[in-house]
Amino acid sequence: MSGNTFGKLFTVSTFGESHGIAIGGVVDGCPPGLELDESDLQGDLDRRKPGTSKYTTARREDDEVKILSGVFEGKTTGTSIGLLINNKDQRSQDYSKIKDSFRPGHADYTYQQKFGFRDYRGGGRSSARETAIRVAAGGIAKKYLKQLHGIEINGYISQLGPIVMDKVDHTVTNTNPLFCPDETKLDELDQYMRALKKEGNSIGAKVSVSATNVPVGLGEPVFDRLDAEIAHAMMGINAVKGVEIGDGFQVVNQKGTEHRDEMSPDGFHTNHAGGVLGGISSGQEILVHMALKPTSSISISGQSVDIHGKPDDVITKGRHDPCVGIRAVPIAEAMLALVLMDHLLRHRAQNTGVESITPVIPAQK
């Protein structure tokens, strides 16, 4: 099975399954000398881990990451950083009754057809459990980006089902288990989620993530456009079905006079492009939105087939998120950090010493 590695200079390779002994990964390309220990990574893992609130799966995992290599006397050595997280709360018996059935909306059918064999316990390799290692790796990138360049990355739920957040206050986002940036919506969200769980159903969500203080010049103008690689990173997150950069699909209704981000020596007037022009960062805030589908693991019966192609009705029991978008927030932050880290190193490798006669235009007028 290929496709387990992400990045070019700053790379992350992951391994492990949802109900295996452990999940792990290897981070290559991290510059030497970065002060690093497990506590730098654990904060984001705690935000992503299951069992932290009544709105997420009841599976209990500590998600305590161990750094196995690549760090000596508290600093990165420039060699491969090995990461490991043990699985502790697997309940494989929850899947025994549906091991010969395909859960509608899941990867069960496609995995069976591709490999002729599958790990039915929690989705195996296709489980979102794997993303814990991405979050740990993203923690390394986030620390480097912030410490050396002042880059700040913030994610939040911008819409959950029919409820749209009217304002974004990053100081509010991490004070509630829904990653909601609008405190006026918390009661409404709570009532909605309670009703949803009682119904035994699930709902989709829109997750947004931004990066500020990004330098001008990251990215490439053709295949490896910064926005293209961000979209690739976000589409690689479980349940993501759509990605927008900046205004995204709203541009369909915009005229050129409205959409173009005019500029003056004092700064950019707007940021409809989401911080990327021609595949290269403009120095403005990078803004990304993604749509996540409702999980198909619900307690309401759905029509499907079994491994022999016969009709079957499937009810998925066990512990599942009624809205997978909630725990996707730190994952989206991590993936954006991995892309920016990779392109920062690529820019340094090719363009060190390059000088432009044009002064840097402020991100905002």
mmCIF file of C-alpha atoms in Angstrom, residues 30 34-41 67 70-71 73-76 81 83 139-140 143:
data_model
loop_
_atom_site.group_PDB
_atom_site.id
_atom_site.type_symbol
_atom_site.label_atom_id
_atom_site.label_comp_id
_atom_site.label_asym_id
_atom_site.label_seq_id
_atom_site.Cartn_x
_atom_site.Cartn_y
_atom_site.Cartn_z
ATOM 1 C CA CYS A 30 12.989 18.944 10.546
ATOM 2 C CA LEU A 34 14.576 23.146 17.581
ATOM 3 C CA GLU A 35 13.761 22.685 21.260
ATOM 4 C CA LEU A 36 11.232 19.880 21.381
ATOM 5 C CA ASP A 37 9.645 17.398 23.770
ATOM 6 C CA GLU A 38 6.353 15.528 24.047
ATOM 7 C CA SER A 39 4.621 18.420 25.814
ATOM 8 C CA ASP A 40 4.970 20.529 22.654
ATOM 9 C CA LEU A 41 2.792 17.998 20.826
ATOM 10 C CA ILE A 67 9.225 10.676 20.754
ATOM 11 C CA GLY A 70 15.501 12.555 16.416
ATOM 12 C CA VAL A 71 15.701 14.534 19.670
ATOM 13 C CA GLU A 73 19.180 16.799 25.045
ATOM 14 C CA GLY A 74 15.875 18.492 24.296
ATOM 15 C CA LYS A 75 16.674 19.576 20.730
ATOM 16 C CA THR A 76 16.030 18.139 17.286
ATOM 17 C CA ILE A 81 11.818 11.927 14.425
ATOM 18 C CA LEU A 83 6.510 9.138 16.976
ATOM 19 C CA GLY A 139 2.782 20.170 16.370
ATOM 20 C CA ILE A 140 6.454 20.075 15.373
ATOM 21 C CA LYS A 143 6.302 25.234 16.869
#
